[in-house]
XYZ file of C-alpha atoms in Angstrom:
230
model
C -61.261 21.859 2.318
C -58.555 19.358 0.833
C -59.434 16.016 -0.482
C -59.792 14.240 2.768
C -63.155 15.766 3.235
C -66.359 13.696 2.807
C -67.184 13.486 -0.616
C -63.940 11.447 -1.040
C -64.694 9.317 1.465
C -68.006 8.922 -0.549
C -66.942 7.911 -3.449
C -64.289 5.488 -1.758
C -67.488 3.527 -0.462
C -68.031 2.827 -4.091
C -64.578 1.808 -5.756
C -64.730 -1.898 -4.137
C -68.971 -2.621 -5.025
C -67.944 -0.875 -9.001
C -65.224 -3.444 -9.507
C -67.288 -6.342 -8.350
C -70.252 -5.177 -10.022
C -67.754 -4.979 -13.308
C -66.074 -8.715 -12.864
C -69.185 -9.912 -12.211
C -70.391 -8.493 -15.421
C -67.927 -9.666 -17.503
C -68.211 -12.934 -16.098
C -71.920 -13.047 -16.896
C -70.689 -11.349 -20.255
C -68.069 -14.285 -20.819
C -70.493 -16.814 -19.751
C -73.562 -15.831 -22.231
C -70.806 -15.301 -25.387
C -69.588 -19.241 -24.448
C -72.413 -20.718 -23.967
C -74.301 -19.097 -26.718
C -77.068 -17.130 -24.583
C -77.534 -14.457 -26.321
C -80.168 -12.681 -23.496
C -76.997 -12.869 -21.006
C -74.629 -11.282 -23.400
C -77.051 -8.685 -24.319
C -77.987 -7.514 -20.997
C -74.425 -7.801 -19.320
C -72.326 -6.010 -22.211
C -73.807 -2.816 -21.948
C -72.648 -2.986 -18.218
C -69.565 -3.355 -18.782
C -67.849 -0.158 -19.450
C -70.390 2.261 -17.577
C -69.141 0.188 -14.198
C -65.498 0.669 -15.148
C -65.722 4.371 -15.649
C -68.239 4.621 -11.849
C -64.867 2.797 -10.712
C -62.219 5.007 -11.643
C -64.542 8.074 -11.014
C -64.693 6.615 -7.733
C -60.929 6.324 -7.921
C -61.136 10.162 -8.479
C -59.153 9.102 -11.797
C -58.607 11.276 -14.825
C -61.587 12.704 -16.700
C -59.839 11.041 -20.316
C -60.131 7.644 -18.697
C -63.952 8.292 -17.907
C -64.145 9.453 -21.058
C -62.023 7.220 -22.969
C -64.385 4.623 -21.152
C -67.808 5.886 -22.112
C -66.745 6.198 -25.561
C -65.718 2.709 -24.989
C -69.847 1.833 -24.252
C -70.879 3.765 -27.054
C -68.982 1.231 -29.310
C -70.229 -1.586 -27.125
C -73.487 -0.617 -28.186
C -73.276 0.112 -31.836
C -71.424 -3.271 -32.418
C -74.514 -5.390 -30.902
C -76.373 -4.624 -33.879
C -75.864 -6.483 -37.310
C -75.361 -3.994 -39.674
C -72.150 -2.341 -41.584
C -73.379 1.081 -40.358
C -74.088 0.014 -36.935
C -70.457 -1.342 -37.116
C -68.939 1.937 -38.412
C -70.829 4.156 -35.945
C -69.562 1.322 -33.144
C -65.708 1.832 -34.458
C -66.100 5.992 -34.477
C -67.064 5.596 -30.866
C -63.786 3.486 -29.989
C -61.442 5.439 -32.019
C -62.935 8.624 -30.109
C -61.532 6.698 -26.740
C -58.934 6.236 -28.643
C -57.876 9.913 -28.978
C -58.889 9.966 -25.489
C -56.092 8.077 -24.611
C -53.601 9.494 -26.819
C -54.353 12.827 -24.787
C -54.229 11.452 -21.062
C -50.499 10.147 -22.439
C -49.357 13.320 -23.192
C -45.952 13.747 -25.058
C -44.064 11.035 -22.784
C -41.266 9.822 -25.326
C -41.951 5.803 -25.676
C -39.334 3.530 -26.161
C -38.311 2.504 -29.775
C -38.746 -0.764 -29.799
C -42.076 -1.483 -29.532
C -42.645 1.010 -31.743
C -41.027 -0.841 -34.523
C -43.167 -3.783 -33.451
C -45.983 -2.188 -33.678
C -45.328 -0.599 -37.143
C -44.164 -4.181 -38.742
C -47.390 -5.710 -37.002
C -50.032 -2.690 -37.961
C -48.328 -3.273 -41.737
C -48.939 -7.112 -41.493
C -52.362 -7.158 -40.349
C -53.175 -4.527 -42.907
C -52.249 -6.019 -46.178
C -53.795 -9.852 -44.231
C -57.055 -8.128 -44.227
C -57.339 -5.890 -46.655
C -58.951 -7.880 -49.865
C -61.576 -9.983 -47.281
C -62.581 -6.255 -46.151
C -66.309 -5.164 -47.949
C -65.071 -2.043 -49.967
C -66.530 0.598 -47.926
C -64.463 -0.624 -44.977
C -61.292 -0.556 -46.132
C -60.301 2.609 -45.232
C -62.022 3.334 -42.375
C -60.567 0.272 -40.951
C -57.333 1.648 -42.291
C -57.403 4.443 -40.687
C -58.828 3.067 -36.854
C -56.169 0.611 -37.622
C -53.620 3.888 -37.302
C -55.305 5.022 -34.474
C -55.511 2.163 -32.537
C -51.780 0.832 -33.043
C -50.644 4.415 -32.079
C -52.708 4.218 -28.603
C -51.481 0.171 -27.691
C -48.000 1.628 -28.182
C -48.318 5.387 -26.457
C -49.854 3.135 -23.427
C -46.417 1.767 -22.692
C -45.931 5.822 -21.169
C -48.355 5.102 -18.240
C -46.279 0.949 -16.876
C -46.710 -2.295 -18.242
C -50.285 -2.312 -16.845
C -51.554 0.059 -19.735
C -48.898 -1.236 -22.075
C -50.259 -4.921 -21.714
C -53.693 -3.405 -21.752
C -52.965 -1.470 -24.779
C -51.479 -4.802 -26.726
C -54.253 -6.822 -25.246
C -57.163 -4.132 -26.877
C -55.097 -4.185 -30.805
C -55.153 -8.008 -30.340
C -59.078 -8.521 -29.106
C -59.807 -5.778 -32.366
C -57.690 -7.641 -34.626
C -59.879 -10.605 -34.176
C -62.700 -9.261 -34.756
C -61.219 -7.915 -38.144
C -60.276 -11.631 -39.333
C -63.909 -12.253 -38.363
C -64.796 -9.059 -40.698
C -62.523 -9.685 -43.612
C -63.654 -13.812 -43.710
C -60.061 -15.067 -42.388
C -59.863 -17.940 -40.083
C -61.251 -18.047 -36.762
C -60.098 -19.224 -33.453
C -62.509 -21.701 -31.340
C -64.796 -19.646 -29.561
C -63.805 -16.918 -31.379
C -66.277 -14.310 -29.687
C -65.308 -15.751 -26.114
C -61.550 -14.834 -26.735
C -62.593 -11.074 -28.480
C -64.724 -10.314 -25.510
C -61.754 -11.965 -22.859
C -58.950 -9.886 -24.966
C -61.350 -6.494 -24.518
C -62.387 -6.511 -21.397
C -59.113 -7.684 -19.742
C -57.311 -4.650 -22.035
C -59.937 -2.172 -20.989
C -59.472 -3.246 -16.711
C -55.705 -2.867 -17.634
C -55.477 0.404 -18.995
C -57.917 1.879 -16.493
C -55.720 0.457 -13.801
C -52.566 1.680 -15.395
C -54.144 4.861 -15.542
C -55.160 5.298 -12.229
C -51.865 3.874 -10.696
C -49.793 6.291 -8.434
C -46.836 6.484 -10.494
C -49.031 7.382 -13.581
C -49.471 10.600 -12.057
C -45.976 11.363 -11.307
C -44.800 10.572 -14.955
C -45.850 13.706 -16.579
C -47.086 11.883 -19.285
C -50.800 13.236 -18.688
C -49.907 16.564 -17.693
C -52.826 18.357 -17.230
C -55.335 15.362 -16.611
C -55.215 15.049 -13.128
C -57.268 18.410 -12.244
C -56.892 19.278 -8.434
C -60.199 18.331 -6.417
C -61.452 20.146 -3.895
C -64.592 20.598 -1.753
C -65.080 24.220 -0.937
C -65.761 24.887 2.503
């Protein structure tokens, strides 16, 4: 049976409640981070990404977005707690969706451009942050650093919905490594980390799932063929 039978049409019930539950969520996310109500932040954050990825399962998206996504929670979680390991555990979980991502993108060739953008900027930011860093950070965050620049500018393969979604994710981390390394801080700094990541993290999910993305070839391979069997 193709994929116009009923589980489909399941899971299509779901895609419009998942992506209400999820604004809704990172309104009430957005809301407890400005305000300073901790209790609101803590229970809506871990929301956050497990709704996305019940969207774009819904969406019958690509299992390295779901994944990409959960790994995405995992580093949600970590980074509630107060604590340098806490904080490292938190990053390994993001730079695992990280990789994620890298894979769904496949071997697309990206423009070169941004590319030197995003080397001149990843060199910047390192050498801003690197003496405010505590020692045992340094190259860790060196290295996610790598990682992370190489995803924002691969994302550019899937439309300018993942590319902005890409930029918006290595902007909303960079501010949380000023915050890290002792630099400046914007007003409301957490409320504009939080915005930065959650917008980036709708973004690339919606650049994933997109139509076109499928027909790019930069994912070969992710979009597995679904079928009920009769």
């Amino acid at each position: 049976m193709s994929d116009d039978g009923p589980e489909p049409e399941r899971r299509e019930r779901y895609v419009r409640p998942l992506l209400i539950a999820f604004l809704v969520a990172c309104a009430a996310d957005l809301v407890g981070v400005l305000t300073g109500f901790d209790g609101l932040h803590l229970a809506a954050k871990p929301l956050l990404m497990p709704l996305l990825a019940g969207y774009a399962v819904a969406r019958r998206g690509p299992r390295l977005l779901t994944a990409a996504l959960l790994c995405g929670w995992a580093g949600d979680v970590f980074l509630l707690a107060d604590s340098d390991l806490a904080f490292l555990v938190g990053m390994a979980g993001f730079a695992a969706g990280h990789v994620c991502y890298l894979v769904l993108f496949g071997r697309a060739r990206g423009a070169l451009l941004p590319a030197l953008g995003y080397a001149v900027v990843l060199s910047a930011f390192t050498v801003l942050v690197r003496d405010g860093l505590p020692g045992g950070l340094r190259v860790p965050m060196a290295g996610y650093s790598l990682l992370l620049t190489a995803m924002a500018y691969r994302s550019g393969v899937l439309g300018r919905y993942a590319a902005t979604g890409g930029a918006l994710f290595l902007l909303s981390d960079a501010l949380i490594a000023t915050g890290v390394a002792d630099l400046p801080q914007l007003p409301a700094h957490s409320f504009w980390v939080m915005l930065t990541y959650v917008a980036a993290k709708l973004l690339l999910a919606l650049g994933a799932l997109a139509p076109g993305a499928r027909g790019t070839g930069a994912a070969r391979g992710a979009y597995p063929e679904r079928s009920v069997s009769s």
